[in-house]
Coordinates of C-alpha atoms in Angstrom, one line a residue:
Chain R
M1 CA -0.1 -0.2 0.1
D2 CA 1.5 3.4 -1.3
I3 CA 1.2 5.9 1.7
N4 CA 1.4 9.6 1.2
P5 CA 2.6 12.2 4.0
E6 CA -0.9 12.6 5.1
N7 CA -1.3 9.0 5.8
K8 CA 2.0 9.1 7.5
K9 CA 0.9 11.6 9.9
A10 CA -2.3 9.7 10.5
I11 CA -0.4 6.7 11.5
R12 CA 1.9 8.9 13.5
D13 CA -1.3 10.3 15.4
L14 CA -2.7 7.0 15.8
V15 CA 0.3 5.6 17.6
Y16 CA 0.6 8.8 19.8
R17 CA -3.0 8.3 20.6
F18 CA -2.7 4.6 21.3
F19 CA 0.0 5.3 23.9
S20 CA -1.5 8.2 25.4
D21 CA -4.5 6.0 26.2
E22 CA -2.8 2.9 27.2
C23 CA -0.2 4.4 29.4
D24 CA -2.7 7.2 30.7
V25 CA -0.3 10.1 29.9
D26 CA -0.8 13.6 27.9
S27 CA -0.1 12.9 24.5
A28 CA 1.7 16.3 24.3
S29 CA 4.1 15.1 26.9
L30 CA 5.3 12.2 24.2
S31 CA 7.8 12.4 21.8
D32 CA 9.8 10.4 19.2
Q33 CA 12.5 10.1 21.9
T34 CA 10.1 8.8 24.7
H35 CA 11.3 5.3 25.5
I36 CA 8.7 2.6 25.4
I37 CA 9.9 0.3 28.3
E38 CA 11.6 3.0 30.5
D39 CA 9.2 5.9 30.3
L40 CA 6.0 4.4 29.7
E41 CA 6.5 0.9 31.1
G42 CA 5.5 -0.6 27.7
D43 CA 5.4 -4.2 26.9
S44 CA 4.6 -7.0 24.2
L45 CA 1.0 -6.8 24.9
M46 CA 0.8 -3.2 24.2
L47 CA 2.5 -3.6 20.9
L48 CA 0.4 -6.5 20.0
S49 CA -2.8 -4.7 20.8
L50 CA -1.5 -1.6 18.7
L51 CA -0.4 -4.0 15.6
E52 CA -4.1 -5.3 15.9
Q53 CA -5.6 -1.9 15.9
V54 CA -3.6 -0.9 12.8
R55 CA -4.1 -4.3 11.0
K56 CA -8.0 -3.7 11.5
Q57 CA -8.0 -0.2 10.3
Y58 CA -5.9 -0.6 7.3
N59 CA -7.0 -4.3 6.5
L60 CA -3.5 -5.5 6.4
S61 CA -2.1 -9.0 6.1
I62 CA 0.9 -9.6 8.1
E63 CA 2.2 -12.5 10.1
L64 CA 3.4 -12.3 13.4
K65 CA 6.5 -14.4 12.5
T66 CA 7.6 -12.0 9.8
L67 CA 7.2 -9.1 12.3
G68 CA 9.3 -11.0 14.8
K69 CA 11.8 -11.5 12.4
H70 CA 12.3 -8.0 11.5
L71 CA 12.2 -6.9 15.0
M72 CA 15.0 -9.3 15.8
R73 CA 17.1 -7.4 13.0
K74 CA 15.7 -3.8 14.0
P75 CA 14.3 -3.6 17.6
V76 CA 12.0 -0.7 18.7
N77 CA 12.7 1.1 21.8
T78 CA 11.3 4.6 21.3
L79 CA 7.8 5.9 20.1
G80 CA 9.6 7.2 17.1
D81 CA 10.8 3.4 16.1
V82 CA 7.2 2.4 16.8
V83 CA 5.8 5.1 14.5
S84 CA 8.5 3.9 11.7
L85 CA 7.7 0.3 12.3
T86 CA 4.0 0.9 12.0
Q87 CA 4.4 3.0 8.8
A88 CA 6.3 0.5 7.3
V89 CA 4.0 -2.4 8.2
V90 CA 1.2 -0.5 6.5
E91 CA 3.5 0.3 3.5
H92 CA 4.9 -3.2 3.0
G93 CA 3.1 -5.6 4.9
D94 CA 4.9 -9.1 5.1
N95 CA 7.4 -7.8 2.7
I96 CA 8.7 -5.7 5.4
I97 CA 11.3 -8.4 6.0
N98 CA 12.9 -7.7 2.7
I99 CA 12.9 -3.8 3.4
S100 CA 15.7 -1.9 5.0
I101 CA 14.3 0.7 7.4
Chain I
M1 CA 20.0 -72.4 27.9
I2 CA 18.6 -69.1 27.9
T3 CA 15.2 -69.6 25.8
S4 CA 13.9 -65.8 26.4
L5 CA 15.3 -62.4 26.7
T6 CA 13.4 -59.5 27.9
Y7 CA 14.5 -56.0 27.7
R8 CA 12.8 -53.1 29.3
Y9 CA 13.8 -49.7 27.8
E10 CA 13.1 -46.2 29.2
T11 CA 13.1 -43.1 27.1
I12 CA 14.5 -40.3 28.8
R13 CA 13.0 -36.7 28.6
I14 CA 15.7 -34.0 28.2
R15 CA 14.7 -30.5 29.2
K16 CA 15.8 -28.4 26.2
G17 CA 14.8 -25.0 27.3
C18 CA 13.1 -22.7 29.9
G19 CA 11.0 -19.7 29.8
L20 CA 8.8 -17.3 31.7
D21 CA 6.5 -14.3 31.7
A22 CA 4.5 -12.4 33.9
E23 CA 1.4 -10.3 33.3
N24 CA -1.2 -8.5 35.4
I25 CA -4.5 -10.3 35.1
S26 CA -6.7 -7.4 35.1
R27 CA -5.2 -6.3 32.0
F28 CA -7.2 -9.1 30.3
D29 CA -10.5 -8.0 31.6
R30 CA -11.5 -5.8 28.7
F31 CA -10.2 -8.7 26.3
V32 CA -12.9 -11.1 27.9
C33 CA -15.8 -8.5 27.7
S34 CA -15.8 -8.8 23.9
P35 CA -17.6 -11.2 22.0
E36 CA -15.1 -11.4 19.2
N37 CA -11.3 -12.9 19.1
P38 CA -9.5 -9.7 20.8
L39 CA -6.3 -10.7 19.5
P40 CA -6.9 -12.9 16.4
M41 CA -2.8 -13.1 15.5
V42 CA -2.2 -14.5 19.2
F43 CA -5.1 -16.4 20.2
S44 CA -6.9 -19.0 18.5
D45 CA -10.8 -18.8 18.3
E46 CA -10.8 -22.2 20.6
E47 CA -8.6 -20.3 23.2
C48 CA -10.9 -17.4 23.5
A49 CA -14.0 -19.6 23.7
Y50 CA -12.4 -21.8 26.2
A51 CA -11.2 -18.9 28.5
R52 CA -14.8 -17.3 28.2
G53 CA -16.2 -20.6 29.6
R54 CA -14.0 -20.4 32.7
I55 CA -14.8 -19.3 36.1
W56 CA -12.1 -16.8 35.9
P57 CA -11.8 -15.9 32.0
A58 CA -9.4 -13.1 32.5
L59 CA -6.9 -15.5 34.2
A60 CA -7.3 -18.0 31.7
L61 CA -6.7 -15.8 28.9
C62 CA -3.7 -14.1 30.8
A63 CA -2.3 -17.6 31.3
S64 CA -2.6 -18.5 27.6
F65 CA -0.9 -15.2 26.6
C66 CA 2.0 -15.6 29.1
C67 CA 2.6 -19.2 28.1
K68 CA 2.9 -18.0 24.3
E69 CA 5.5 -15.4 25.6
A70 CA 7.3 -17.8 27.9
F71 CA 7.7 -20.2 24.9
L72 CA 8.8 -17.7 22.6
K73 CA 11.6 -17.1 25.1
A74 CA 12.4 -20.4 25.4
V75 CA 12.7 -21.0 21.7
E76 CA 14.5 -17.8 21.1
R77 CA 13.2 -17.4 17.7
P78 CA 10.0 -15.9 16.1
F79 CA 7.1 -18.2 15.2
D80 CA 3.3 -17.6 14.6
L81 CA 1.9 -17.6 18.2
K82 CA -1.3 -19.4 17.4
Q83 CA 1.1 -22.5 16.8
C84 CA 1.1 -22.7 20.3
R85 CA -2.1 -23.0 22.5
F86 CA -2.6 -23.4 26.1
F87 CA -5.9 -23.9 27.8
Y88 CA -5.3 -23.3 31.4
R89 CA -7.2 -25.8 34.0
M90 CA -7.3 -24.0 37.2
P91 CA -7.7 -25.3 40.6
H92 CA -11.6 -26.1 41.7
A93 CA -10.8 -23.6 44.8
A94 CA -9.8 -20.7 42.3
G95 CA -12.5 -17.9 41.6
P96 CA -12.3 -14.4 40.5
V97 CA -13.5 -11.6 42.7
Y98 CA -14.8 -8.7 40.5
Q99 CA -15.6 -5.0 41.3
N100 CA -16.2 -1.8 39.7
N101 CA -13.1 0.3 39.1
E102 CA -13.1 4.1 39.1
D103 CA -14.1 4.0 35.5
N104 CA -17.3 2.0 36.4
K105 CA -16.0 -1.1 34.7
L106 CA -15.7 -4.5 36.1
Q107 CA -12.0 -5.5 37.1
S108 CA -11.1 -8.8 38.6
V109 CA -9.1 -8.0 41.8
G110 CA -8.3 -11.4 43.0
A111 CA -8.9 -10.5 46.4
G112 CA -9.3 -13.3 49.1
H113 CA -7.4 -15.8 47.2
S114 CA -4.4 -17.3 48.6
P115 CA -1.7 -17.8 45.9
F116 CA -1.8 -20.8 44.1
R117 CA 0.4 -22.8 41.5
S118 CA -1.0 -25.6 39.2
N119 CA 0.6 -28.9 38.4
P120 CA 2.5 -28.5 35.2
Q121 CA -0.1 -28.9 32.3
A122 CA 0.5 -29.8 28.8
V123 CA 1.2 -26.8 25.9
E124 CA -0.4 -27.8 22.4
V125 CA 2.1 -27.1 20.0
E126 CA 2.0 -27.9 16.3
E127 CA 3.9 -30.6 14.8
S128 CA 5.7 -27.8 12.4
L129 CA 6.6 -25.9 15.2
L130 CA 8.0 -29.0 17.3
N131 CA 10.0 -30.0 14.4
H132 CA 11.2 -26.5 13.6
V133 CA 12.6 -26.1 17.1
K134 CA 13.4 -29.5 17.6
I135 CA 11.6 -30.5 20.7
T136 CA 8.8 -33.1 21.5
S137 CA 6.7 -31.4 24.0
A138 CA 6.1 -28.6 26.3
C139 CA 4.3 -28.1 29.4
A140 CA 3.5 -25.0 31.4
E141 CA 3.5 -24.0 35.3
V142 CA 1.0 -21.3 36.3
F143 CA 1.5 -19.3 39.5
T144 CA -0.8 -16.6 40.9
D145 CA -1.4 -14.5 43.6
G146 CA -4.9 -13.3 42.4
S147 CA -3.3 -10.1 40.7
E148 CA -0.4 -11.5 39.0
C149 CA 0.0 -14.4 36.7
V150 CA 3.3 -16.0 36.0
V151 CA 3.7 -18.8 33.6
V152 CA 6.9 -21.0 33.3
V153 CA 7.4 -23.1 30.1
H154 CA 9.4 -26.0 29.9
L155 CA 10.5 -27.7 26.5
F156 CA 11.4 -31.4 26.4
S157 CA 13.0 -33.8 23.8
H158 CA 13.5 -37.3 23.9
D159 CA 16.9 -39.0 24.0
S160 CA 17.4 -40.0 20.3
E161 CA 18.3 -43.7 21.4
P162 CA 16.4 -45.4 24.0
V163 CA 18.2 -46.6 27.1
R164 CA 18.0 -50.2 28.2
K165 CA 17.3 -50.3 31.8
N166 CA 16.9 -54.0 32.6
A167 CA 17.4 -57.5 30.9
Y168 CA 15.7 -60.4 32.1
A169 CA 16.8 -63.7 31.0
C170 CA 15.4 -67.3 31.6
G171 CA 15.9 -70.6 30.4

């Protein structure tokens, strides 16, 4: 799926809104440098819930195994990493494993 | 003269790996309220239906999730989480305690329950995954104090050659 700058912003807003709700923090206090684990006490359950929300919203077909392989190569630590990952998942789907981000 | 010989063999189960995961049970309250599968990439429909039929649905789903995460840590490689399924059989004495939280939503609090630990229970693993990670079986132990659920997963393989334990000869 080709995504334009407007889609990218919508995905960024979705991620920020998700973590703001899940972690009960003001989204204005979040930034791309916010650490998922250290600052937000995030975990795999949160990431999976986010992924499920994105999958439904954009009608994506992606396997967890593929995503897991990608995360082993390029782990996510910050909110910015999650935004980049989510944008890549929407754009490339299962082909994310072949993409260098 | 020896006319018959009887051997008795035992196969040895070798522990190949171990993984652990812990979660807060109340995080799964919202998942069991939905009639649909809340995380189709994680849970099978059977696991969701099973959990909803338990006296403490949130604990059953939480244990299933922790089992998958613990299995992932034990095998140290990514796989489809639905290839590993866990249907937690909780002790008869266990039961949920629910109350409305500050958002007026039902939340399991587990108050009044003593910590309990289940005997090891089998984890269902698809054959393709068993072959991929080179194990023959897995089991899970569940520990809970009513608010947190901890699952330890053990991976096993059989010895490739059975070990002869005894030989009987008569004649």
